[in-house]
């Protein structure tokens, strides 16, 4: 549930990838909480977006995962991981488009062959 008072005051929700990162690494909320020195409930509040971390906690979380803070937290929603890993093909990268033949590179003047 999103904090309604926060939204009505015009504050932006802080989006995060904590749950995804925990799942990738097979880490429980309890294990992450112990690693960064907070209560397990804090991790739950963070993951749901009910709580914004202090700068210190954000930095500890980023260090724990070995990622920059921007990879964990954002003021705008993160695009789906599938869209980042498998972008929709464009007309130039379409698998049905014929492959272009490589162009020949002209020989440099004075080069012997």
CSV table of N, CA, C and O in Angstrom, one decimal:
chain,number,residue,atom,x,y,z
A,1,UNK,N,0.8,-1.2,0.0
A,1,UNK,CA,0.0,0.0,0.0
A,1,UNK,C,0.9,1.2,0.0
A,1,UNK,O,1.8,1.3,0.8
A,2,UNK,N,0.6,2.2,-0.8
A,2,UNK,CA,1.4,3.4,-1.0
A,2,UNK,C,0.9,4.4,0.1
A,2,UNK,O,-0.3,4.5,0.4
A,3,UNK,N,1.9,5.1,0.7
A,3,UNK,CA,1.6,6.1,1.7
A,3,UNK,C,0.8,7.2,1.1
A,3,UNK,O,1.3,8.0,0.4
A,4,UNK,N,-0.5,7.3,1.4
A,4,UNK,CA,-1.4,8.4,0.8
A,4,UNK,C,-1.0,9.8,1.2
A,4,UNK,O,-1.1,10.7,0.4
A,5,UNK,N,-0.6,9.9,2.5
A,5,UNK,CA,-0.2,11.3,3.0
A,5,UNK,C,1.0,11.8,2.2
A,5,UNK,O,1.1,13.0,1.9
A,6,UNK,N,1.9,10.9,1.9
A,6,UNK,CA,3.1,11.3,1.2
A,6,UNK,C,2.7,11.7,-0.2
A,6,UNK,O,3.3,12.7,-0.7
A,7,UNK,N,1.8,11.0,-0.9
A,7,UNK,CA,1.4,11.3,-2.3
A,7,UNK,C,0.7,12.6,-2.3
A,7,UNK,O,0.9,13.5,-3.2
A,8,UNK,N,-0.2,12.9,-1.3
A,8,UNK,CA,-1.0,14.1,-1.3
A,8,UNK,C,-0.2,15.3,-1.0
A,8,UNK,O,-0.5,16.4,-1.5
A,9,UNK,N,0.9,15.1,-0.4
A,9,UNK,CA,1.8,16.3,-0.1
A,9,UNK,C,2.7,16.6,-1.3
A,9,UNK,O,3.5,17.5,-1.3
A,10,UNK,N,2.6,15.8,-2.4
A,10,UNK,CA,3.4,16.1,-3.6
A,10,UNK,C,4.7,15.4,-3.6
A,10,UNK,O,5.5,15.6,-4.5
A,11,UNK,N,5.0,14.6,-2.6
A,11,UNK,CA,6.3,13.9,-2.5
A,11,UNK,C,6.3,12.7,-3.5
A,11,UNK,O,5.2,12.1,-3.6
A,12,UNK,N,7.4,12.5,-4.2
A,12,UNK,CA,7.4,11.4,-5.1
A,12,UNK,C,7.8,10.1,-4.4
A,12,UNK,O,8.5,10.1,-3.4
A,13,UNK,N,7.2,9.0,-4.9
A,13,UNK,CA,7.5,7.7,-4.3
A,13,UNK,C,8.9,7.3,-4.8
A,13,UNK,O,9.3,7.6,-5.9
A,14,UNK,N,9.7,6.7,-3.9
A,14,UNK,CA,11.0,6.2,-4.2
A,14,UNK,C,10.9,4.8,-4.6
A,14,UNK,O,10.4,3.9,-3.9
A,15,UNK,N,11.2,4.5,-5.9
A,15,UNK,CA,11.2,3.1,-6.4
A,15,UNK,C,12.5,2.4,-6.1
A,15,UNK,O,13.5,3.0,-6.0
A,16,UNK,N,12.4,1.1,-6.0
A,16,UNK,CA,13.6,0.3,-5.7
A,16,UNK,C,13.6,-1.1,-6.3
A,16,UNK,O,12.5,-1.5,-6.7
A,17,UNK,N,14.7,-1.7,-6.4
A,17,UNK,CA,14.8,-3.1,-6.9
A,17,UNK,C,15.3,-4.0,-5.8
A,17,UNK,O,15.9,-5.1,-6.1
A,18,UNK,N,15.1,-3.7,-4.6
A,18,UNK,CA,15.6,-4.6,-3.5
A,18,UNK,C,15.1,-6.0,-3.6
A,18,UNK,O,15.9,-6.9,-3.4
A,19,UNK,N,13.8,-6.1,-3.8
A,19,UNK,CA,13.2,-7.5,-3.8
A,19,UNK,C,13.8,-8.3,-5.0
A,19,UNK,O,14.1,-9.5,-4.8
A,20,UNK,N,14.0,-7.7,-6.1
A,20,UNK,CA,14.6,-8.4,-7.3
A,20,UNK,C,16.0,-8.8,-7.0
A,20,UNK,O,16.4,-9.9,-7.2
A,21,UNK,N,16.8,-7.9,-6.4
A,21,UNK,CA,18.2,-8.2,-6.1
A,21,UNK,C,18.3,-9.3,-5.0
A,21,UNK,O,19.1,-10.2,-5.1
A,22,UNK,N,17.4,-9.2,-4.0
A,22,UNK,CA,17.4,-10.3,-3.0
A,22,UNK,C,17.1,-11.6,-3.6
A,22,UNK,O,17.8,-12.6,-3.4
A,23,UNK,N,16.1,-11.7,-4.5
A,23,UNK,CA,15.7,-12.9,-5.1
A,23,UNK,C,16.8,-13.5,-6.0
A,23,UNK,O,17.1,-14.7,-6.0
A,24,UNK,N,17.5,-12.6,-6.8
A,24,UNK,CA,18.6,-13.0,-7.6
A,24,UNK,C,19.7,-13.7,-6.8
A,24,UNK,O,20.3,-14.6,-7.2
A,25,UNK,N,19.9,-13.2,-5.6
A,25,UNK,CA,21.0,-13.7,-4.8
A,25,UNK,C,20.6,-14.7,-3.8
A,25,UNK,O,21.4,-15.2,-3.0
A,26,UNK,N,19.3,-15.0,-3.8
A,26,UNK,CA,18.8,-16.0,-2.8
A,26,UNK,C,18.9,-15.6,-1.4
A,26,UNK,O,19.1,-16.4,-0.5
A,27,UNK,N,18.7,-14.3,-1.1
A,27,UNK,CA,18.8,-13.8,0.2
A,27,UNK,C,17.5,-13.5,0.8
A,27,UNK,O,16.6,-13.0,0.1
A,28,UNK,N,17.3,-13.8,2.1
A,28,UNK,CA,16.0,-13.5,2.8
A,28,UNK,C,16.1,-12.1,3.3
A,28,UNK,O,17.1,-11.4,3.3
A,29,UNK,N,14.9,-11.6,3.6
A,29,UNK,CA,14.8,-10.2,4.2
A,29,UNK,C,15.6,-10.2,5.5
A,29,UNK,O,16.3,-9.2,5.8
A,30,UNK,N,15.6,-11.2,6.3
A,30,UNK,CA,16.3,-11.2,7.5
A,30,UNK,C,17.8,-11.2,7.3
A,30,UNK,O,18.5,-10.4,7.9
A,31,UNK,N,18.3,-11.9,6.3
A,31,UNK,CA,19.7,-11.9,6.0
A,31,UNK,C,20.2,-10.6,5.5
A,31,UNK,O,21.2,-10.1,5.9
A,32,UNK,N,19.4,-9.9,4.7
A,32,UNK,CA,19.7,-8.6,4.2
A,32,UNK,C,19.7,-7.6,5.4
A,32,UNK,O,20.6,-6.7,5.5
A,33,UNK,N,18.7,-7.7,6.2
A,33,UNK,CA,18.6,-6.8,7.4
A,33,UNK,C,19.8,-6.9,8.3
A,33,UNK,O,20.4,-5.9,8.7
A,34,UNK,N,20.2,-8.1,8.6
A,34,UNK,CA,21.4,-8.3,9.4
A,34,UNK,C,22.7,-7.8,8.7
A,34,UNK,O,23.5,-7.2,9.4
A,35,UNK,N,22.8,-8.0,7.4
A,35,UNK,CA,24.0,-7.5,6.7
A,35,UNK,C,24.1,-6.0,6.7
A,35,UNK,O,25.3,-5.5,6.7
A,36,UNK,N,23.0,-5.3,6.7
A,36,UNK,CA,23.1,-3.8,6.7
A,36,UNK,C,22.8,-3.2,8.0
A,36,UNK,O,22.8,-1.9,8.1
A,37,UNK,N,22.5,-4.0,9.0
A,37,UNK,CA,22.3,-3.5,10.4
A,37,UNK,C,20.9,-2.8,10.6
A,37,UNK,O,20.9,-1.7,11.3
A,38,UNK,N,19.8,-3.3,10.1
A,38,UNK,CA,18.5,-2.8,10.3
A,38,UNK,C,17.6,-3.9,10.7
A,38,UNK,O,17.9,-5.1,10.6
A,39,UNK,N,16.4,-3.5,11.1
A,39,UNK,CA,15.3,-4.5,11.5
A,39,UNK,C,14.8,-5.1,10.2
A,39,UNK,O,14.7,-4.4,9.2
A,40,UNK,N,14.4,-6.3,10.3
A,40,UNK,CA,13.8,-7.0,9.1
A,40,UNK,C,12.6,-6.3,8.6
A,40,UNK,O,12.3,-6.3,7.4
A,41,UNK,N,11.8,-5.7,9.5
A,41,UNK,CA,10.6,-5.0,9.0
A,41,UNK,C,11.0,-3.8,8.2
A,41,UNK,O,10.3,-3.4,7.2
A,42,UNK,N,12.1,-3.2,8.4
A,42,UNK,CA,12.6,-2.0,7.6
A,42,UNK,C,12.8,-2.5,6.2
A,42,UNK,O,12.4,-1.7,5.2
A,43,UNK,N,13.3,-3.7,6.0
A,43,UNK,CA,13.5,-4.2,4.6
A,43,UNK,C,12.2,-4.3,3.9
A,43,UNK,O,12.0,-3.9,2.8
A,44,UNK,N,11.2,-4.8,4.6
A,44,UNK,CA,9.9,-5.0,4.1
A,44,UNK,C,9.3,-3.6,3.7
A,44,UNK,O,8.7,-3.5,2.6
A,45,UNK,N,9.4,-2.6,4.6
A,45,UNK,CA,8.9,-1.3,4.3
A,45,UNK,C,9.6,-0.7,3.1
A,45,UNK,O,8.9,-0.1,2.2
A,46,UNK,N,10.9,-0.9,3.0
A,46,UNK,CA,11.6,-0.4,1.8
A,46,UNK,C,11.1,-1.0,0.5
A,46,UNK,O,10.9,-0.3,-0.5
A,47,UNK,N,11.0,-2.3,0.5
A,47,UNK,CA,10.6,-3.1,-0.7
A,47,UNK,C,9.2,-2.7,-1.2
A,47,UNK,O,9.0,-2.6,-2.4
A,48,UNK,N,8.3,-2.4,-0.2
A,48,UNK,CA,7.0,-2.0,-0.6
A,48,UNK,C,6.9,-0.5,-1.0
A,48,UNK,O,5.9,0.0,-1.4
A,49,UNK,N,7.9,0.3,-0.7
A,49,UNK,CA,7.9,1.7,-1.0
A,49,UNK,C,7.2,2.5,0.1
A,49,UNK,O,6.9,3.7,-0.1
A,50,UNK,N,7.1,1.9,1.3
A,50,UNK,CA,6.4,2.6,2.4
A,50,UNK,C,7.4,3.4,3.2
A,50,UNK,O,7.0,4.2,4.0
A,51,UNK,N,8.7,3.3,2.9
A,51,UNK,CA,9.7,4.0,3.6
A,51,UNK,C,10.9,4.3,2.7
A,51,UNK,O,11.3,3.5,1.9
A,52,UNK,N,11.4,5.5,2.8
A,52,UNK,CA,12.6,5.9,2.0
A,52,UNK,C,13.8,5.8,2.9
A,52,UNK,O,13.8,6.3,4.1
A,53,UNK,N,14.8,5.2,2.5
A,53,UNK,CA,16.0,5.0,3.3
A,53,UNK,C,16.8,6.3,3.5
A,53,UNK,O,16.7,7.2,2.7
A,54,UNK,N,17.5,6.4,4.6
A,54,UNK,CA,18.4,7.5,4.8
A,54,UNK,C,19.6,7.3,3.8
A,54,UNK,O,19.7,6.2,3.2
A,55,UNK,N,20.3,8.3,3.6
A,55,UNK,CA,21.4,8.2,2.6
A,55,UNK,C,22.4,7.2,3.1
A,55,UNK,O,22.9,6.4,2.3
A,56,UNK,N,22.6,7.1,4.4
A,56,UNK,CA,23.6,6.1,4.9
A,56,UNK,C,23.1,4.7,4.7
A,56,UNK,O,23.8,3.8,4.2
A,57,UNK,N,21.8,4.4,4.9
A,57,UNK,CA,21.2,3.1,4.6
A,57,UNK,C,21.3,2.8,3.1
A,57,UNK,O,21.6,1.7,2.7
A,58,UNK,N,20.9,3.7,2.3
A,58,UNK,CA,21.0,3.5,0.8
A,58,UNK,C,22.4,3.1,0.4
A,58,UNK,O,22.6,2.2,-0.4
A,59,UNK,N,23.4,3.8,1.0
A,59,UNK,CA,24.8,3.5,0.6
A,59,UNK,C,25.2,2.1,1.2
A,59,UNK,O,25.9,1.4,0.5
A,60,UNK,N,24.7,1.8,2.4
A,60,UNK,CA,25.0,0.4,2.9
A,60,UNK,C,24.4,-0.7,2.0
A,60,UNK,O,25.0,-1.7,1.8
A,61,UNK,N,23.2,-0.4,1.6
A,61,UNK,CA,22.5,-1.4,0.7
A,61,UNK,C,23.3,-1.5,-0.6
A,61,UNK,O,23.5,-2.6,-1.1
A,62,UNK,N,23.6,-0.4,-1.2
A,62,UNK,CA,24.3,-0.4,-2.5
A,62,UNK,C,25.7,-1.2,-2.3
A,62,UNK,O,26.1,-2.0,-3.2
A,63,UNK,N,26.4,-0.9,-1.2
A,63,UNK,CA,27.7,-1.6,-1.0
A,63,UNK,C,27.5,-3.1,-0.8
A,63,UNK,O,28.2,-3.9,-1.3
A,64,UNK,N,26.4,-3.5,-0.1
A,64,UNK,CA,26.1,-4.9,0.1
A,64,UNK,C,25.9,-5.6,-1.2
A,64,UNK,O,26.4,-6.7,-1.4
A,65,UNK,N,25.2,-5.0,-2.2
A,65,UNK,CA,24.9,-5.6,-3.5
A,65,UNK,C,26.0,-5.3,-4.5
A,65,UNK,O,26.0,-5.9,-5.6
A,66,UNK,N,27.0,-4.5,-4.1
A,66,UNK,CA,28.1,-4.1,-5.0
A,66,UNK,C,27.6,-3.4,-6.3
A,66,UNK,O,28.1,-3.5,-7.4
A,67,UNK,N,26.6,-2.5,-6.1
A,67,UNK,CA,26.1,-1.7,-7.1
A,67,UNK,C,26.0,-0.2,-6.8
A,67,UNK,O,26.0,0.1,-5.6
A,68,UNK,N,25.9,0.6,-7.7
A,68,UNK,CA,25.7,2.1,-7.4
A,68,UNK,C,24.3,2.3,-6.9
A,68,UNK,O,23.4,1.5,-7.2
A,69,UNK,N,24.2,3.3,-6.1
A,69,UNK,CA,22.9,3.6,-5.5
A,69,UNK,C,21.8,3.7,-6.5
A,69,UNK,O,20.6,3.3,-6.4
A,70,UNK,N,22.1,4.3,-7.7
A,70,UNK,CA,21.2,4.5,-8.8
A,70,UNK,C,20.6,3.2,-9.3
A,70,UNK,O,19.6,3.2,-9.9
A,71,UNK,N,21.3,2.1,-9.1
A,71,UNK,CA,20.9,0.8,-9.6
A,71,UNK,C,19.8,0.2,-8.7
A,71,UNK,O,19.1,-0.7,-9.0
A,72,UNK,N,19.8,0.7,-7.4
A,72,UNK,CA,18.8,0.3,-6.4
A,72,UNK,C,17.6,1.1,-6.3
A,72,UNK,O,16.5,0.6,-6.1
A,73,UNK,N,17.8,2.5,-6.3
A,73,UNK,CA,16.8,3.4,-6.1
A,73,UNK,C,16.6,4.4,-7.2
A,73,UNK,O,17.6,4.8,-7.8
A,74,UNK,N,15.3,4.8,-7.4
A,74,UNK,CA,15.0,5.8,-8.5
A,74,UNK,C,13.8,6.6,-8.1
A,74,UNK,O,12.9,6.0,-7.5
A,75,UNK,N,13.7,7.8,-8.6
A,75,UNK,CA,12.5,8.6,-8.4
A,75,UNK,C,11.4,8.3,-9.5
A,75,UNK,O,10.3,8.6,-9.3
A,76,UNK,N,11.8,7.6,-10.5
A,76,UNK,CA,10.9,7.2,-11.6
A,76,UNK,C,10.9,5.6,-11.6
A,76,UNK,O,11.9,5.0,-11.2
A,77,UNK,N,9.8,5.0,-12.0
A,77,UNK,CA,9.7,3.6,-12.0
A,77,UNK,C,10.8,3.0,-12.9
A,77,UNK,O,11.1,3.5,-13.9
A,78,UNK,N,11.3,1.9,-12.5
A,78,UNK,CA,12.3,1.1,-13.3
A,78,UNK,C,11.6,0.5,-14.4
A,78,UNK,O,10.5,-0.1,-14.2
A,79,UNK,N,12.1,0.4,-15.6
A,79,UNK,CA,11.5,-0.4,-16.7
A,79,UNK,C,11.6,-1.9,-16.3
A,79,UNK,O,12.5,-2.3,-15.5
A,80,UNK,N,10.7,-2.7,-16.8
A,80,UNK,CA,10.7,-4.1,-16.5
A,80,UNK,C,12.1,-4.7,-16.9
A,80,UNK,O,12.7,-4.3,-17.9
A,81,UNK,N,12.6,-5.6,-16.2
A,81,UNK,CA,13.9,-6.2,-16.5
A,81,UNK,C,13.8,-6.9,-17.8
A,81,UNK,O,14.8,-6.8,-18.6
A,82,UNK,N,12.7,-7.5,-18.2
A,82,UNK,CA,12.6,-8.1,-19.5
A,82,UNK,C,12.8,-7.1,-20.7
A,82,UNK,O,13.4,-7.4,-21.7
A,83,UNK,N,12.3,-5.9,-20.5
A,83,UNK,CA,12.5,-4.8,-21.5
A,83,UNK,C,13.9,-4.4,-21.6
A,83,UNK,O,14.4,-4.0,-22.6
A,84,UNK,N,14.7,-4.4,-20.5
A,84,UNK,CA,16.1,-4.0,-20.5
A,84,UNK,C,16.9,-5.1,-21.1
A,84,UNK,O,17.9,-4.9,-21.8
A,85,UNK,N,16.6,-6.4,-20.8
A,85,UNK,CA,17.4,-7.5,-21.2
A,85,UNK,C,17.1,-7.9,-22.7
A,85,UNK,O,18.0,-8.3,-23.4
A,86,UNK,N,15.8,-7.8,-23.0
A,86,UNK,CA,15.4,-8.2,-24.4
A,86,UNK,C,14.6,-7.0,-25.0
A,86,UNK,O,13.4,-7.1,-25.1
A,87,UNK,N,15.2,-6.0,-25.4
A,87,UNK,CA,14.5,-4.9,-26.0
A,87,UNK,C,13.7,-5.3,-27.3
A,87,UNK,O,14.1,-6.2,-28.0
A,88,UNK,N,12.6,-4.6,-27.5
A,88,UNK,CA,11.8,-4.9,-28.7
A,88,UNK,C,12.6,-4.6,-29.9
A,88,UNK,O,13.3,-3.6,-30.0
A,89,UNK,N,12.6,-5.5,-30.9
A,89,UNK,CA,13.4,-5.3,-32.1
A,89,UNK,C,12.9,-4.1,-32.9
A,89,UNK,O,11.7,-3.8,-33.0
A,90,UNK,N,13.8,-3.3,-33.4
A,90,UNK,CA,13.5,-2.2,-34.3
A,90,UNK,C,13.6,-2.6,-35.7
A,90,UNK,O,14.1,-3.7,-36.0
A,91,UNK,N,13.2,-1.7,-36.6
A,91,UNK,CA,13.2,-2.1,-38.0
A,91,UNK,C,14.6,-2.5,-38.5
A,91,UNK,O,14.8,-3.3,-39.4
A,92,UNK,N,15.7,-1.8,-37.9
A,92,UNK,CA,17.0,-2.0,-38.4
A,92,UNK,C,17.6,-3.3,-37.7
A,92,UNK,O,18.6,-3.8,-38.2
A,93,UNK,N,17.0,-3.8,-36.6
A,93,UNK,CA,17.5,-5.0,-36.0
A,93,UNK,C,16.6,-6.1,-36.1
A,93,UNK,O,16.7,-7.1,-35.4
A,94,UNK,N,15.6,-6.0,-36.9
A,94,UNK,CA,14.6,-7.0,-37.0
A,94,UNK,C,15.2,-8.3,-37.6
A,94,UNK,O,16.0,-8.3,-38.5
A,95,UNK,N,14.8,-9.4,-37.0
A,95,UNK,CA,15.4,-10.7,-37.4
A,95,UNK,C,15.0,-11.1,-38.8
A,95,UNK,O,15.7,-11.9,-39.5
A,96,UNK,N,13.9,-10.5,-39.3
A,96,UNK,CA,13.5,-10.8,-40.7
A,96,UNK,C,14.1,-9.9,-41.7
A,96,UNK,O,14.0,-10.2,-42.9
A,97,UNK,N,14.8,-8.8,-41.3
A,97,UNK,CA,15.4,-7.9,-42.3
A,97,UNK,C,16.6,-8.6,-42.9
A,97,UNK,O,17.4,-9.3,-42.2
A,98,UNK,N,16.8,-8.4,-44.2
A,98,UNK,CA,18.0,-9.1,-44.8
A,98,UNK,C,19.3,-8.4,-44.3
A,98,UNK,O,19.3,-7.2,-44.0
A,99,UNK,N,20.3,-9.3,-44.1
A,99,UNK,CA,21.6,-8.8,-43.6
A,99,UNK,C,22.3,-8.0,-44.7
A,99,UNK,O,22.2,-8.3,-45.9
A,100,UNK,N,22.9,-6.9,-44.3
A,100,UNK,CA,23.6,-6.1,-45.3
A,100,UNK,C,25.0,-6.7,-45.5
A,100,UNK,O,25.6,-7.2,-44.6
A,101,UNK,N,25.4,-6.6,-46.7
A,101,UNK,CA,26.7,-7.1,-47.1
A,101,UNK,C,27.8,-6.1,-46.6
A,101,UNK,O,27.6,-4.9,-46.6
A,102,UNK,N,28.9,-6.7,-46.1
A,102,UNK,CA,30.0,-5.8,-45.6
A,102,UNK,C,30.5,-5.0,-46.7
A,102,UNK,O,30.6,-5.4,-47.9
A,103,UNK,N,30.9,-3.7,-46.4
A,103,UNK,CA,31.4,-2.9,-47.5
A,103,UNK,C,32.9,-3.0,-47.5
A,103,UNK,O,33.6,-3.3,-46.4
A,104,UNK,N,33.5,-2.9,-48.6
A,104,UNK,CA,35.0,-3.0,-48.8
A,104,UNK,C,35.7,-1.8,-48.3
A,104,UNK,O,35.2,-0.7,-48.5
A,105,UNK,N,36.8,-1.9,-47.6
A,105,UNK,CA,37.5,-0.8,-47.1
A,105,UNK,C,38.6,-0.5,-48.1
A,105,UNK,O,39.4,-1.4,-48.5
A,106,UNK,N,38.6,0.8,-48.6
A,106,UNK,CA,39.7,1.1,-49.6
A,106,UNK,C,41.0,1.0,-49.0
A,106,UNK,O,41.3,1.4,-47.9
A,107,UNK,N,42.0,0.6,-49.8
A,107,UNK,CA,43.4,0.5,-49.4
A,107,UNK,C,44.0,1.8,-49.2
A,107,UNK,O,43.6,2.8,-50.0
A,108,UNK,N,44.8,2.0,-48.2
A,108,UNK,CA,45.4,3.3,-48.0
A,108,UNK,C,46.5,3.6,-49.0
A,108,UNK,O,47.2,2.7,-49.4
A,109,UNK,N,46.6,4.8,-49.3
A,109,UNK,CA,47.7,5.2,-50.3
A,109,UNK,C,49.1,4.9,-49.8
A,109,UNK,O,49.3,5.1,-48.6
A,110,UNK,N,49.9,4.3,-50.6
A,110,UNK,CA,51.2,4.0,-50.2
A,110,UNK,C,51.4,2.7,-49.5
A,110,UNK,O,52.5,2.2,-49.2
A,111,UNK,N,50.3,2.0,-49.3
A,111,UNK,CA,50.4,0.7,-48.6
A,111,UNK,C,50.7,-0.4,-49.6
A,111,UNK,O,50.1,-0.4,-50.7
A,112,UNK,N,51.6,-1.3,-49.3
A,112,UNK,CA,51.9,-2.3,-50.2
A,112,UNK,C,51.1,-3.6,-49.9
A,112,UNK,O,50.8,-3.9,-48.8
A,113,UNK,N,50.7,-4.3,-50.9
A,113,UNK,CA,49.9,-5.5,-50.8
A,113,UNK,C,50.5,-6.7,-51.3
A,113,UNK,O,51.4,-6.7,-52.0
